Each structure stands twice: as structure tokens, then as C-alpha cells.
mmCIF file of C-alpha atoms and ligand atoms in Angstrom:
data_model
loop_
_atom_site.group_PDB
_atom_site.id
_atom_site.type_symbol
_atom_site.label_atom_id
_atom_site.label_comp_id
_atom_site.label_asym_id
_atom_site.label_seq_id
_atom_site.Cartn_x
_atom_site.Cartn_y
_atom_site.Cartn_z
ATOM 1 C CA MET A 1 4.987 -27.157 14.298
ATOM 2 C CA SER A 2 1.194 -27.626 13.852
ATOM 3 C CA VAL A 3 -0.898 -24.453 14.052
ATOM 4 C CA SER A 4 -4.521 -24.707 15.123
ATOM 5 C CA ASN A 5 -7.328 -23.930 12.718
ATOM 6 C CA SER A 6 -8.678 -21.206 15.152
ATOM 7 C CA PHE A 7 -5.322 -19.457 15.653
ATOM 8 C CA ARG A 8 -5.288 -15.661 14.749
ATOM 9 C CA LEU A 9 -1.809 -14.299 14.380
ATOM 10 C CA GLY A 10 -3.218 -10.774 14.907
ATOM 11 C CA SER A 11 -4.993 -11.288 18.241
ATOM 12 C CA PRO A 12 -8.829 -10.806 18.639
ATOM 13 C CA GLU A 13 -7.824 -8.423 21.720
ATOM 14 C CA VAL A 14 -6.248 -6.095 19.140
ATOM 15 C CA PHE A 15 -8.977 -6.647 16.292
ATOM 16 C CA PRO A 16 -12.069 -7.628 17.992
ATOM 17 C CA PRO A 17 -14.223 -7.572 14.718
ATOM 18 C CA ALA A 18 -12.270 -10.532 13.335
ATOM 19 C CA GLU A 19 -14.279 -12.596 15.813
ATOM 20 C CA ARG A 20 -17.609 -11.071 14.651
ATOM 21 C CA HIS A 21 -17.464 -11.373 10.987
ATOM 22 C CA VAL A 22 -15.589 -13.456 8.285
ATOM 23 C CA TYR A 23 -13.666 -10.378 7.394
ATOM 24 C CA LEU A 24 -11.617 -10.953 4.174
ATOM 25 C CA ASP A 25 -11.277 -7.317 2.865
ATOM 26 C CA ALA A 26 -7.818 -5.989 3.837
ATOM 27 C CA ALA A 27 -7.077 -5.202 0.266
ATOM 28 C CA SER A 28 -9.986 -2.789 0.561
ATOM 29 C CA VAL A 29 -9.965 -1.551 4.005
ATOM 30 C CA GLY A 30 -8.066 -3.714 6.737
ATOM 31 C CA LEU A 31 -9.381 -3.896 10.309
ATOM 32 C CA SER A 32 -7.978 -1.293 12.470
ATOM 33 C CA HIS A 33 -5.632 -1.741 15.143
ATOM 34 C CA LYS A 34 -7.741 -1.034 18.577
ATOM 35 C CA GLY A 35 -4.793 0.822 20.111
ATOM 36 C CA GLY A 36 -4.409 2.871 16.800
ATOM 37 C CA ALA A 37 -7.884 3.910 16.796
ATOM 38 C CA ALA A 38 -7.749 5.043 20.455
ATOM 39 C CA ALA A 39 -4.602 6.972 19.820
ATOM 40 C CA ILE A 40 -6.259 8.853 17.311
ATOM 41 C CA SER A 41 -9.417 9.702 19.342
ATOM 42 C CA ALA A 42 -6.930 10.538 22.132
ATOM 43 C CA TRP A 43 -5.048 13.297 20.094
ATOM 44 C CA GLN A 44 -8.385 14.623 18.584
ATOM 45 C CA ASN A 45 -10.002 14.985 22.038
ATOM 46 C CA ALA A 46 -6.989 16.754 23.461
ATOM 47 C CA LEU A 47 -6.985 19.109 20.558
ATOM 48 C CA ALA A 48 -10.474 19.809 20.769
ATOM 49 C CA GLU A 49 -10.276 20.349 24.777
ATOM 50 C CA GLU A 50 -7.066 22.480 24.698
ATOM 51 C CA GLY A 51 -5.894 23.578 21.100
ATOM 52 C CA THR A 52 -2.420 24.827 21.045
ATOM 53 C CA ILE A 53 -1.848 24.197 24.891
ATOM 54 C CA ALA A 54 -2.146 20.306 24.141
ATOM 55 C CA PHE A 55 -0.476 20.554 20.514
ATOM 56 C CA ASP A 56 2.289 23.374 20.647
ATOM 57 C CA GLU A 57 4.676 24.391 17.836
ATOM 58 C CA GLN A 58 7.270 21.876 18.969
ATOM 59 C CA ALA A 59 4.693 19.254 19.055
ATOM 60 C CA GLU A 60 3.829 20.030 15.555
ATOM 61 C CA VAL A 61 7.436 19.857 14.374
ATOM 62 C CA GLU A 62 7.800 16.403 16.048
ATOM 63 C CA CYS A 63 4.472 14.781 15.546
ATOM 64 C CA LEU A 64 5.412 12.626 12.613
ATOM 65 C CA ASP A 65 8.651 11.331 13.950
ATOM 66 C CA ASN A 66 7.390 8.184 15.506
ATOM 67 C CA LEU A 67 5.789 7.283 12.431
ATOM 68 C CA ASN A 68 8.712 8.030 10.390
ATOM 69 C CA GLU A 69 10.929 5.855 12.520
ATOM 70 C CA ALA A 70 8.486 2.819 12.409
ATOM 71 C CA THR A 71 8.177 3.023 8.613
ATOM 72 C CA ALA A 72 11.906 3.201 8.301
ATOM 73 C CA ARG A 73 12.282 -0.017 10.107
ATOM 74 C CA LEU A 74 9.309 -1.524 7.973
ATOM 75 C CA PHE A 75 11.165 -0.464 4.716
ATOM 76 C CA ASN A 76 14.637 -1.369 5.952
ATOM 77 C CA ALA A 77 15.563 2.301 5.499
ATOM 78 C CA THR A 78 16.695 5.094 7.630
ATOM 79 C CA THR A 79 14.645 7.988 9.161
ATOM 80 C CA ASP A 80 16.094 10.413 6.663
ATOM 81 C CA ASP A 81 14.685 8.519 3.761
ATOM 82 C CA ILE A 82 10.990 8.596 4.869
ATOM 83 C CA ALA A 83 8.317 11.160 4.265
ATOM 84 C CA VAL A 84 4.789 11.364 5.891
ATOM 85 C CA ALA A 85 1.749 13.041 4.304
ATOM 86 C CA SER A 86 -1.936 12.242 3.982
ATOM 87 C CA SER A 87 -1.979 9.453 1.238
ATOM 88 C CA GLU A 88 -0.024 7.307 -1.252
ATOM 89 C CA THR A 89 -1.427 9.307 -4.080
ATOM 90 C CA VAL A 90 -0.391 12.704 -2.917
ATOM 91 C CA LEU A 91 3.283 11.687 -2.063
ATOM 92 C CA MET A 92 3.447 9.847 -5.723
ATOM 93 C CA GLN A 93 2.117 12.980 -7.285
ATOM 94 C CA SER A 94 4.743 15.156 -5.526
ATOM 95 C CA LEU A 95 7.336 12.693 -6.639
ATOM 96 C CA ALA A 96 6.200 12.558 -10.164
ATOM 97 C CA TRP A 97 6.456 16.191 -10.707
ATOM 98 C CA ALA A 98 9.794 16.145 -9.086
ATOM 99 C CA VAL A 99 11.136 13.636 -11.565
ATOM 100 C CA MET A 100 9.185 15.095 -14.518
ATOM 101 C CA PRO A 101 10.001 12.367 -17.190
ATOM 102 C CA GLU A 102 10.778 14.068 -20.536
ATOM 103 C CA LYS A 103 8.917 14.177 -23.808
ATOM 104 C CA GLY A 104 9.846 10.998 -25.881
ATOM 105 C CA THR A 105 10.374 8.765 -22.965
ATOM 106 C CA LYS A 106 8.021 6.026 -21.809
ATOM 107 C CA ILE A 107 6.783 5.147 -18.363
ATOM 108 C CA VAL A 108 6.147 1.214 -18.069
ATOM 109 C CA ALA A 109 3.080 0.382 -16.212
ATOM 110 C CA THR A 110 0.756 -2.536 -16.156
ATOM 111 C CA ASP A 111 -2.879 -2.425 -17.334
ATOM 112 C CA ILE A 112 -4.211 -4.264 -14.144
ATOM 113 C CA THR A 113 -2.542 -1.578 -11.893
ATOM 114 C CA HIS A 114 -4.555 0.467 -9.583
ATOM 115 C CA PRO A 115 -5.486 3.885 -11.253
ATOM 116 C CA SER A 116 -3.709 5.939 -8.035
ATOM 117 C CA THR A 117 -0.469 4.009 -9.063
ATOM 118 C CA VAL A 118 -0.386 5.441 -12.457
ATOM 119 C CA TYR A 119 -2.510 8.640 -12.834
ATOM 120 C CA PRO A 120 0.086 10.807 -11.293
ATOM 121 C CA TRP A 121 2.464 9.691 -13.969
ATOM 122 C CA MET A 122 -0.382 10.082 -16.509
ATOM 123 C CA ARG A 123 -0.792 13.712 -15.558
ATOM 124 C CA LEU A 124 2.928 14.283 -16.033
ATOM 125 C CA CYS A 125 2.590 12.710 -19.474
ATOM 126 C CA ASP A 126 -0.038 15.300 -20.276
ATOM 127 C CA HIS A 127 2.289 17.971 -19.362
ATOM 128 C CA THR A 128 5.739 16.876 -20.801
ATOM 129 C CA GLY A 129 4.552 14.489 -23.551
ATOM 130 C CA ALA A 130 6.166 11.277 -22.162
ATOM 131 C CA GLU A 131 4.173 8.388 -22.781
ATOM 132 C CA VAL A 132 2.819 5.491 -20.927
ATOM 133 C CA HIS A 133 3.766 2.108 -22.156
ATOM 134 C CA TRP A 134 1.173 -0.491 -21.055
ATOM 135 C CA VAL A 135 2.162 -4.215 -20.339
ATOM 136 C CA ARG A 136 -1.148 -6.223 -20.717
ATOM 137 C CA ALA A 137 -2.273 -9.026 -18.638
ATOM 138 C CA ASP A 138 -3.631 -12.293 -20.074
ATOM 139 C CA ALA A 139 -7.148 -13.581 -19.789
ATOM 140 C CA SER A 140 -6.409 -14.655 -16.142
ATOM 141 C CA GLN A 141 -5.464 -11.266 -15.211
ATOM 142 C CA THR A 142 -1.704 -12.173 -14.953
ATOM 143 C CA ILE A 143 1.295 -10.206 -16.024
ATOM 144 C CA ASP A 144 4.192 -12.166 -17.643
ATOM 145 C CA PRO A 145 7.207 -11.143 -15.492
ATOM 146 C CA ASP A 146 9.573 -11.581 -18.516
ATOM 147 C CA GLU A 147 7.236 -9.505 -20.677
ATOM 148 C CA LEU A 148 7.289 -6.727 -18.033
ATOM 149 C CA GLU A 149 11.102 -7.003 -17.809
ATOM 150 C CA ALA A 150 11.458 -6.937 -21.594
ATOM 151 C CA SER A 151 9.409 -3.800 -21.970
ATOM 152 C CA ILE A 152 12.175 -1.624 -20.001
ATOM 153 C CA ASP A 153 14.419 -0.251 -22.533
ATOM 154 C CA ASP A 154 16.620 2.719 -23.172
ATOM 155 C CA ASN A 155 13.583 5.004 -23.900
ATOM 156 C CA THR A 156 12.322 3.947 -20.271
ATOM 157 C CA SER A 157 12.218 6.845 -17.927
ATOM 158 C CA VAL A 158 10.168 5.479 -15.163
ATOM 159 C CA VAL A 159 9.051 1.791 -14.165
ATOM 160 C CA CYS A 160 5.852 2.380 -12.061
ATOM 161 C CA LEU A 161 4.429 -0.645 -10.291
ATOM 162 C CA SER A 162 2.044 -1.855 -7.556
ATOM 163 C CA GLN A 163 4.334 -4.179 -5.628
ATOM 164 C CA CYS A 164 1.157 -6.388 -5.338
ATOM 165 C CA GLU A 165 -1.691 -5.751 -7.878
ATOM 166 C CA TYR A 166 -4.808 -4.758 -6.186
ATOM 167 C CA GLY A 167 -7.042 -7.251 -7.941
ATOM 168 C CA THR A 168 -5.129 -10.515 -8.159
ATOM 169 C CA GLY A 169 -2.420 -9.870 -5.538
ATOM 170 C CA GLN A 170 0.267 -10.692 -8.269
ATOM 171 C CA GLN A 171 3.506 -9.816 -6.562
ATOM 172 C CA TYR A 172 6.517 -8.393 -8.271
ATOM 173 C CA ASP A 173 10.143 -8.916 -7.525
ATOM 174 C CA LEU A 174 11.411 -5.404 -6.891
ATOM 175 C CA LYS A 175 15.089 -6.090 -7.176
ATOM 176 C CA ARG A 176 14.685 -7.610 -10.560
ATOM 177 C CA TYR A 177 12.908 -4.525 -12.022
ATOM 178 C CA ALA A 178 15.061 -1.890 -10.143
ATOM 179 C CA ASP A 179 18.195 -3.544 -11.776
ATOM 180 C CA LYS A 180 16.674 -3.597 -15.088
ATOM 181 C CA ALA A 181 15.591 -0.017 -14.846
ATOM 182 C CA HIS A 182 18.764 1.186 -13.645
ATOM 183 C CA ALA A 183 20.618 -0.651 -16.403
ATOM 184 C CA HIS A 184 18.858 1.585 -18.805
ATOM 185 C CA GLY A 185 18.995 4.892 -16.872
ATOM 186 C CA ALA A 186 15.433 4.795 -15.598
ATOM 187 C CA ILE A 187 13.969 4.605 -12.075
ATOM 188 C CA LEU A 188 11.732 2.189 -10.172
ATOM 189 C CA VAL A 189 8.925 3.706 -8.391
ATOM 190 C CA VAL A 190 6.600 1.452 -6.152
ATOM 191 C CA ASP A 191 3.186 1.928 -4.980
ATOM 192 C CA ALA A 192 3.149 -0.294 -1.764
ATOM 193 C CA THR A 193 -0.692 0.348 -0.657
ATOM 194 C CA GLN A 194 -1.377 -3.193 -1.421
ATOM 195 C CA SER A 195 1.763 -4.720 -0.076
ATOM 196 C CA ALA A 196 3.042 -2.912 2.885
ATOM 197 C CA GLY A 197 2.002 -5.018 5.913
ATOM 198 C CA GLN A 198 1.320 -8.155 3.975
ATOM 199 C CA VAL A 199 4.943 -8.572 2.339
ATOM 200 C CA PRO A 200 8.350 -7.271 3.433
ATOM 201 C CA ILE A 201 9.814 -4.500 1.788
ATOM 202 C CA ASP A 202 13.412 -3.853 1.554
ATOM 203 C CA ALA A 203 14.125 -0.533 0.048
ATOM 204 C CA SER A 204 17.872 -1.305 -0.026
ATOM 205 C CA CYS A 205 17.341 -3.637 -3.103
ATOM 206 C CA GLY A 206 17.475 -0.462 -5.154
ATOM 207 C CA VAL A 207 14.033 0.969 -5.666
ATOM 208 C CA ASP A 208 13.894 4.764 -6.001
ATOM 209 C CA ALA A 209 10.749 5.267 -4.300
ATOM 210 C CA VAL A 210 7.986 3.384 -2.269
ATOM 211 C CA ALA A 211 4.842 5.042 -1.174
ATOM 212 C CA THR A 212 1.825 3.649 0.712
ATOM 213 C CA SER A 213 -1.276 4.612 2.397
ATOM 214 C CA THR A 214 -2.013 3.088 5.674
ATOM 215 C CA TYR A 215 -5.792 1.845 5.912
ATOM 216 C CA LYS A 216 -5.302 -1.530 4.119
ATOM 217 C CA TRP A 217 -2.680 -4.259 5.076
ATOM 218 C CA LEU A 218 -1.071 -1.649 7.643
ATOM 219 C CA CYS A 219 -4.363 -1.706 9.734
ATOM 220 C CA GLY A 220 -4.075 2.129 10.256
ATOM 221 C CA PRO A 221 -6.615 4.913 9.407
ATOM 222 C CA PHE A 222 -7.637 6.793 6.358
ATOM 223 C CA GLY A 223 -5.644 9.953 6.028
ATOM 224 C CA THR A 224 -1.940 8.976 6.417
ATOM 225 C CA GLY A 225 0.576 7.801 3.902
ATOM 226 C CA MET A 226 4.437 7.342 3.790
ATOM 227 C CA MET A 227 7.072 7.375 1.240
ATOM 228 C CA TYR A 228 10.664 6.069 0.939
ATOM 229 C CA VAL A 229 12.648 7.996 -1.350
ATOM 230 C CA SER A 230 16.265 7.249 -2.316
ATOM 231 C CA PRO A 231 19.146 9.802 -1.612
ATOM 232 C CA ALA A 232 18.928 10.846 -5.394
ATOM 233 C CA MET A 233 15.192 11.570 -5.095
ATOM 234 C CA GLN A 234 15.829 13.471 -1.939
ATOM 235 C CA LYS A 235 17.784 16.130 -4.073
ATOM 236 C CA LEU A 236 14.930 16.881 -6.338
ATOM 237 C CA ASN A 237 12.299 19.529 -6.165
ATOM 238 C CA PRO A 238 8.951 18.246 -4.883
ATOM 239 C CA GLY A 239 5.929 19.023 -7.092
ATOM 240 C CA ILE A 240 4.044 19.838 -3.945
ATOM 241 C CA LEU A 241 5.502 22.656 -1.615
ATOM 242 C CA GLY A 242 4.225 24.286 1.574
ATOM 243 C CA TRP A 243 5.327 25.683 4.923
ATOM 244 C CA ARG A 244 6.445 22.224 6.104
ATOM 245 C CA SER A 245 8.898 22.031 3.043
ATOM 246 C CA HIS A 246 11.085 24.547 4.858
ATOM 247 C CA LYS A 247 14.058 23.425 6.818
ATOM 248 C CA ASP A 248 12.578 25.680 9.881
ATOM 249 C CA MET A 249 9.035 25.235 9.255
ATOM 250 C CA TRP A 250 8.383 28.176 11.672
ATOM 251 C CA ASP A 251 10.635 30.494 9.850
ATOM 252 C CA PHE A 252 7.489 31.941 7.906
ATOM 253 C CA GLN A 253 9.524 34.144 5.964
ATOM 254 C CA ALA A 254 7.769 33.592 2.424
ATOM 255 C CA ASP A 255 10.548 35.128 0.122
ATOM 256 C CA ARG A 256 13.053 32.385 1.214
ATOM 257 C CA LEU A 257 12.680 28.714 0.831
ATOM 258 C CA GLU A 258 15.329 26.370 2.034
ATOM 259 C CA LEU A 259 14.156 22.682 1.368
ATOM 260 C CA VAL A 260 14.737 20.139 3.888
ATOM 261 C CA ASP A 261 17.945 18.139 3.274
ATOM 262 C CA ASN A 262 16.101 14.813 3.206
ATOM 263 C CA ALA A 263 12.989 13.030 2.306
ATOM 264 C CA LYS A 264 11.079 15.309 4.488
ATOM 265 C CA ARG A 265 11.089 17.832 1.751
ATOM 266 C CA TYR A 266 8.019 15.854 0.501
ATOM 267 C CA GLU A 267 6.291 16.944 3.652
ATOM 268 C CA PHE A 268 4.564 19.984 2.708
ATOM 269 C CA GLY A 269 1.621 20.844 5.123
ATOM 270 C CA THR A 270 -0.713 20.194 7.680
ATOM 271 C CA MET A 271 -2.566 16.741 7.788
ATOM 272 C CA ALA A 272 -4.926 15.040 10.096
ATOM 273 C CA TYR A 273 -1.832 14.558 12.405
ATOM 274 C CA GLY A 274 -3.800 12.362 14.844
ATOM 275 C CA THR A 275 -3.741 9.567 12.089
ATOM 276 C CA ALA A 276 -0.230 9.333 12.205
ATOM 277 C CA PHE A 277 -0.395 8.406 15.913
ATOM 278 C CA GLY A 278 -2.770 5.612 15.116
ATOM 279 C CA ALA A 279 -0.471 4.374 12.087
ATOM 280 C CA THR A 280 2.395 4.365 14.389
ATOM 281 C CA GLU A 281 0.500 1.814 16.758
ATOM 282 C CA SER A 282 -0.486 -0.428 13.870
ATOM 283 C CA VAL A 283 3.032 -0.342 11.966
ATOM 284 C CA ARG A 284 4.617 -0.983 15.377
ATOM 285 C CA HIS A 285 2.229 -4.018 15.945
ATOM 286 C CA LEU A 286 3.104 -5.349 12.631
ATOM 287 C CA LEU A 287 6.843 -5.054 13.333
ATOM 288 C CA ASP A 288 6.465 -6.645 16.861
ATOM 289 C CA THR A 289 4.591 -9.664 15.316
ATOM 290 C CA GLY A 290 7.294 -10.000 12.685
ATOM 291 C CA MET A 291 6.777 -9.673 9.074
ATOM 292 C CA ASP A 292 8.063 -13.046 8.272
ATOM 293 C CA LYS A 293 5.444 -14.531 10.611
ATOM 294 C CA ILE A 294 2.803 -12.629 8.992
ATOM 295 C CA VAL A 295 3.810 -13.681 5.554
ATOM 296 C CA GLU A 296 3.925 -17.507 6.670
ATOM 297 C CA HIS A 297 0.516 -17.148 8.319
ATOM 298 C CA ASN A 298 -1.118 -15.281 5.345
ATOM 299 C CA ARG A 299 0.230 -17.729 3.005
ATOM 300 C CA ARG A 300 -1.190 -20.473 4.852
ATOM 301 C CA VAL A 301 -4.735 -19.072 5.176
ATOM 302 C CA SER A 302 -4.666 -17.959 1.439
ATOM 303 C CA LYS A 303 -3.458 -21.356 0.070
ATOM 304 C CA HIS A 304 -6.159 -23.101 2.089
ATOM 305 C CA LEU A 305 -8.741 -20.442 0.647
ATOM 306 C CA ILE A 306 -7.438 -21.142 -3.128
ATOM 307 C CA ALA A 307 -7.690 -24.885 -2.449
ATOM 308 C CA GLY A 308 -11.148 -24.560 -1.410
ATOM 309 C CA LEU A 309 -12.185 -22.360 -4.181
ATOM 310 C CA ASN A 310 -10.587 -24.850 -6.848
ATOM 311 C CA ASP A 311 -12.691 -27.593 -5.162
ATOM 312 C CA LEU A 312 -15.760 -25.523 -5.537
ATOM 313 C CA GLY A 313 -15.096 -25.076 -9.431
ATOM 314 C CA ALA A 314 -14.126 -21.319 -9.039
ATOM 315 C CA GLU A 315 -11.859 -19.814 -11.535
ATOM 316 C CA VAL A 316 -8.949 -18.336 -9.489
ATOM 317 C CA LEU A 317 -7.273 -15.567 -11.151
ATOM 318 C CA GLY A 318 -3.631 -14.245 -11.093
ATOM 319 C CA PRO A 319 -0.493 -16.376 -11.235
ATOM 320 C CA LYS A 320 -0.215 -20.128 -10.394
ATOM 321 C CA THR A 321 3.164 -20.030 -8.533
ATOM 322 C CA ASP A 322 3.326 -19.092 -4.975
ATOM 323 C CA ALA A 323 6.280 -16.883 -5.288
ATOM 324 C CA ASP A 324 4.126 -14.581 -7.634
ATOM 325 C CA ARG A 325 1.300 -14.295 -5.323
ATOM 326 C CA SER A 326 0.286 -12.391 -2.037
ATOM 327 C CA ALA A 327 -2.396 -13.243 0.145
ATOM 328 C CA THR A 328 -5.237 -11.582 -1.984
ATOM 329 C CA VAL A 329 -7.242 -14.077 -4.008
ATOM 330 C CA ALA A 330 -9.467 -13.075 -6.810
ATOM 331 C CA ALA A 331 -12.009 -15.483 -8.249
ATOM 332 C CA ARG A 332 -14.874 -15.903 -10.639
ATOM 333 C CA PHE A 333 -17.759 -18.257 -10.339
ATOM 334 C CA PRO A 334 -18.939 -19.844 -13.355
ATOM 335 C CA GLY A 335 -22.651 -19.247 -14.235
ATOM 336 C CA LYS A 336 -22.850 -16.494 -11.294
ATOM 337 C CA ASN A 337 -22.869 -12.704 -11.797
ATOM 338 C CA SER A 338 -20.114 -11.425 -9.520
ATOM 339 C CA ARG A 339 -22.058 -8.376 -8.320
ATOM 340 C CA ASP A 340 -24.833 -10.410 -7.170
ATOM 341 C CA PHE A 341 -22.672 -13.190 -5.664
ATOM 342 C CA ALA A 342 -20.725 -10.449 -3.591
ATOM 343 C CA LYS A 343 -23.997 -9.274 -2.410
ATOM 344 C CA THR A 344 -25.057 -12.765 -1.373
ATOM 345 C CA LEU A 345 -21.804 -13.358 0.289
ATOM 346 C CA LYS A 346 -22.246 -10.230 2.376
ATOM 347 C CA GLU A 347 -25.561 -11.231 3.608
ATOM 348 C CA ALA A 348 -23.878 -14.317 4.843
ATOM 349 C CA ASN A 349 -21.375 -12.061 6.833
ATOM 350 C CA VAL A 350 -18.454 -12.931 4.625
ATOM 351 C CA ILE A 351 -16.767 -9.527 3.706
ATOM 352 C CA ALA A 352 -15.072 -9.394 0.408
ATOM 353 C CA SER A 353 -15.034 -6.955 -2.499
ATOM 354 C CA LEU A 354 -16.386 -6.965 -6.004
ATOM 355 C CA ARG A 355 -13.646 -5.833 -8.216
ATOM 356 C CA ARG A 356 -14.514 -5.494 -12.154
ATOM 357 C CA ASP A 357 -15.859 -8.836 -12.762
ATOM 358 C CA PHE A 358 -14.419 -10.861 -9.980
ATOM 359 C CA ILE A 359 -14.729 -11.102 -6.403
ATOM 360 C CA ARG A 360 -11.546 -10.383 -4.290
ATOM 361 C CA PHE A 361 -10.776 -12.047 -1.025
ATOM 362 C CA SER A 362 -7.944 -10.546 1.278
ATOM 363 C CA PRO A 363 -7.244 -12.412 4.449
ATOM 364 C CA HIS A 364 -4.793 -10.687 6.884
ATOM 365 C CA TYR A 365 -2.999 -11.891 9.993
ATOM 366 C CA TYR A 366 -6.248 -11.456 12.158
ATOM 367 C CA ASN A 367 -7.886 -14.226 10.020
ATOM 368 C CA ASN A 368 -7.849 -17.972 10.610
ATOM 369 C CA ILE A 369 -8.477 -21.165 8.935
ATOM 370 C CA ASP A 370 -11.882 -21.334 10.536
ATOM 371 C CA ASP A 371 -12.753 -18.102 8.763
ATOM 372 C CA ILE A 372 -11.940 -19.638 5.244
ATOM 373 C CA ASP A 373 -13.843 -22.783 6.018
ATOM 374 C CA GLN A 374 -16.884 -20.555 7.075
ATOM 375 C CA GLY A 375 -16.313 -18.543 3.979
ATOM 376 C CA LEU A 376 -16.199 -21.494 1.627
ATOM 377 C CA ALA A 377 -19.236 -23.008 3.275
ATOM 378 C CA ALA A 378 -21.215 -19.754 2.390
ATOM 379 C CA ILE A 379 -19.796 -19.887 -1.065
ATOM 380 C CA LYS A 380 -20.814 -23.488 -1.345
ATOM 381 C CA ALA A 381 -24.356 -22.697 -0.285
ATOM 382 C CA ALA A 382 -24.662 -19.699 -2.600
ATOM 383 C CA LEU A 383 -23.671 -21.829 -5.530
HETATM 384 C C1 PLP B 401 -2.468 -0.066 -5.230
HETATM 385 C C2 PLP B 401 -3.267 1.195 -4.646
HETATM 386 N N1 PLP B 401 -2.731 2.383 -4.572
HETATM 387 C C3 PLP B 401 -3.435 3.468 -4.186
HETATM 388 C C4 PLP B 401 -4.724 3.181 -3.650
HETATM 389 C C5 PLP B 401 -5.415 4.447 -3.254
HETATM 390 O O1 PLP B 401 -4.465 5.479 -2.944
HETATM 391 P P1 PLP B 401 -4.939 6.588 -1.841
HETATM 392 O O2 PLP B 401 -5.053 5.872 -0.555
HETATM 393 O O3 PLP B 401 -3.837 7.615 -2.054
HETATM 394 O O4 PLP B 401 -6.290 7.064 -2.213
HETATM 395 C C6 PLP B 401 -5.269 1.998 -3.551
HETATM 396 C C7 PLP B 401 -6.616 1.749 -3.005
HETATM 397 O O5 PLP B 401 -7.209 0.760 -3.436
HETATM 398 C C8 PLP B 401 -4.489 1.002 -4.188
HETATM 399 O O6 PLP B 401 -5.112 -0.355 -4.025
#
């Protein structure tokens, strides 16, 4: 079936700014789902008007349930496997202290991973004497998947990966690394902040934990994160504890703590709860649209971008094979300073990000081929 160049899978009614800008920046901050933004304001306004009349104790117990349920569907998991808190980092940090990798063991990570993917584990290394083993990218910012796999051995305690690299969008096969990690008695923990909402995530492939924030490809707000944890991780003692960690959060008896029996033990305290209502709307919209359709749409749009960038003589970074890529596209422009170039593009209303010494374009389901053509025309003019 042929699709028109003006077709946006995420419709302009839901994402109005997509019609006003060439917005290619989901890997930084995705456009927010309009209904999600409205849900957050509605909750906040009700709280401002009526305090605990609008948001009573039972509501505070149940307020994360809808996001929990939507996330379970997104990750092909059950609701017992999902915790909600304020960000990926906070959830990953709590998990790292729960796992507590021992002295003499190594944590495998790539040197192009996002700091927030690995800093929680580096903090643990400072404490226990475990060490990070860095798998290095080549000159085109690509990790060799075979080298990554070969670096997992009997000394490995944790393999810590961003499912899609924040810079180049390189995508990893989670099952492959989960199997390899388990064969050596290690675990695979995944940062999905750059992948949830743009590629499917199947927690049943054997991953031990998957954590994400919501403001990028999930088109939700700042202030919410979700984490899948496997049944084994649900037995550990979280690094961060608070009143919500107790089975009955309204027990308020400080000298006894009975942790929740499932992933919710990683939920520890209050957060900007309204953001969870916003994130629920945007995750449901992605699910209703269909992750397969989103992948197909985004691949078509990003392939068009890569072809156009190649035609213009840009150096496109990251893997050459489709299977190892996601919609994120990083490029350098020979003879151009990327910082200045990013500014010029912004002045032409083409919104992308400078990352290190390259420019990162990250189209999502609300973009269309016409956006890419406009972006390429602006690049051509700037060259
Ligand atoms: C892979 C990845 N992880 C984590 C983060 C940020 O984490 P948080 O939302 O917890 O600050 C980013 C932000 O760019 C990211 O790209």
C-alpha cells in the first residue's frame, strides 16, 4: 500500500506542533500527547482547588495503577512486574543498590551509552569495588555486536545496556545479550529511555530489568519513569525505600517494614502524581496506534532521511544495517562545525540536537516524509 508523503501516523490533532515545526527531536524531548498534557493540568488544578477532597488516601494508593497497566502491555509483562517513579535514573539507582555487584566482578557497558544508563552502576562500583568494562565504539560511533557479546564472561555480574544508543540510535538484540549474560550467571539491565515508544520491548525475552523515562519517544511528561523487574529482582531489597515501599502504605508504623511482594517495592514515595496520568494517555495512544505500525512508519521516514543525508555528502554515523538501527540518525557535515550548523538549522525551524560533535535527528510517528524533505532542503541551503 502506498502511503502519501504528508501522512503522519500520530495525527496533528494529537500533536499540533508537528504541523508548525520540522520537529526531529524525540530523542531529546518528544512532542507531548495533547490529551496527556490536559490530564496533568486537570489533576493539578483539582488538587489546587480541593486538596485531599479531590485526591484522598485511596486515590493516592491507586493513582499509578493505570500507568502500571499500560506499561505492562507495552513491555509484554504483567502488572506485578512494573514499578512507577519519577524517572529512569531513580529506578535504576534503586535497582543497582539492590543488586550490589560484588568486588572483582565487572559491569559491561558501551562507551557511547548515556551517562544515566551507567552512572548508577559506577556509583556502586565506588562502593563495592566492582569495575566497569567498557566496550569501545569505532570511528563511526558503532559498537560491534560480536565484541559486545564476547566481553560477557564468568567475571561479569551485570550487562548494562541502553537498548537504543542515545547518539546514533544503534539498537541491540536484547534476547542475545540476556541469554549470554545468563549463561555466565550475570543479569541484563536495560535503559529503555531511548527505545520505549519507538521499538517494541518484550520483557519476556529474558531481560532482568527495563527502565525508562516518559518524555522522549513515549511522548509523555518529565517527571515519570517506569521499570519492569523480573520475578527474581522483585525479591531484592531496593536501594531506595520510603513509605510507599510498605505493603500497606497507610500503616505509618515506622518500626516495621513489610516490603510489597512485587515490583511495586521499587515505588518508594510521593512524586508529581499528575504526570502519571499524562503518561498513561500517551502510552495508551502508542499502544492503540500499534508499535508495529510505529516501527514501520519511523523506519520509512528515517530511511528517507539517511538517503537524503548521504546524497548531500553527510557522514551518517552508527550501524549500516537496518536491523541494528532505530529511527535516530546522527550525522556530521564535512567542513561544518556541528554547533554552528545545529543553530543554523534551528533558525530554519528544523529542530534537531547537537550531541558531542554531531547532529542528531530523531523523527517519530507524528513526522512525515514532507518534514524530512523540508529538513533536507534547509540542510542543503546551509551547506
Ligand atoms: C538513554 C537515556 N537514559 C536516561 C536519560 C535521562 O534519564 P532521566 O530521565 O532519568 O534523567 C536519557 C536522556 O537523554 C537517555 O538518553
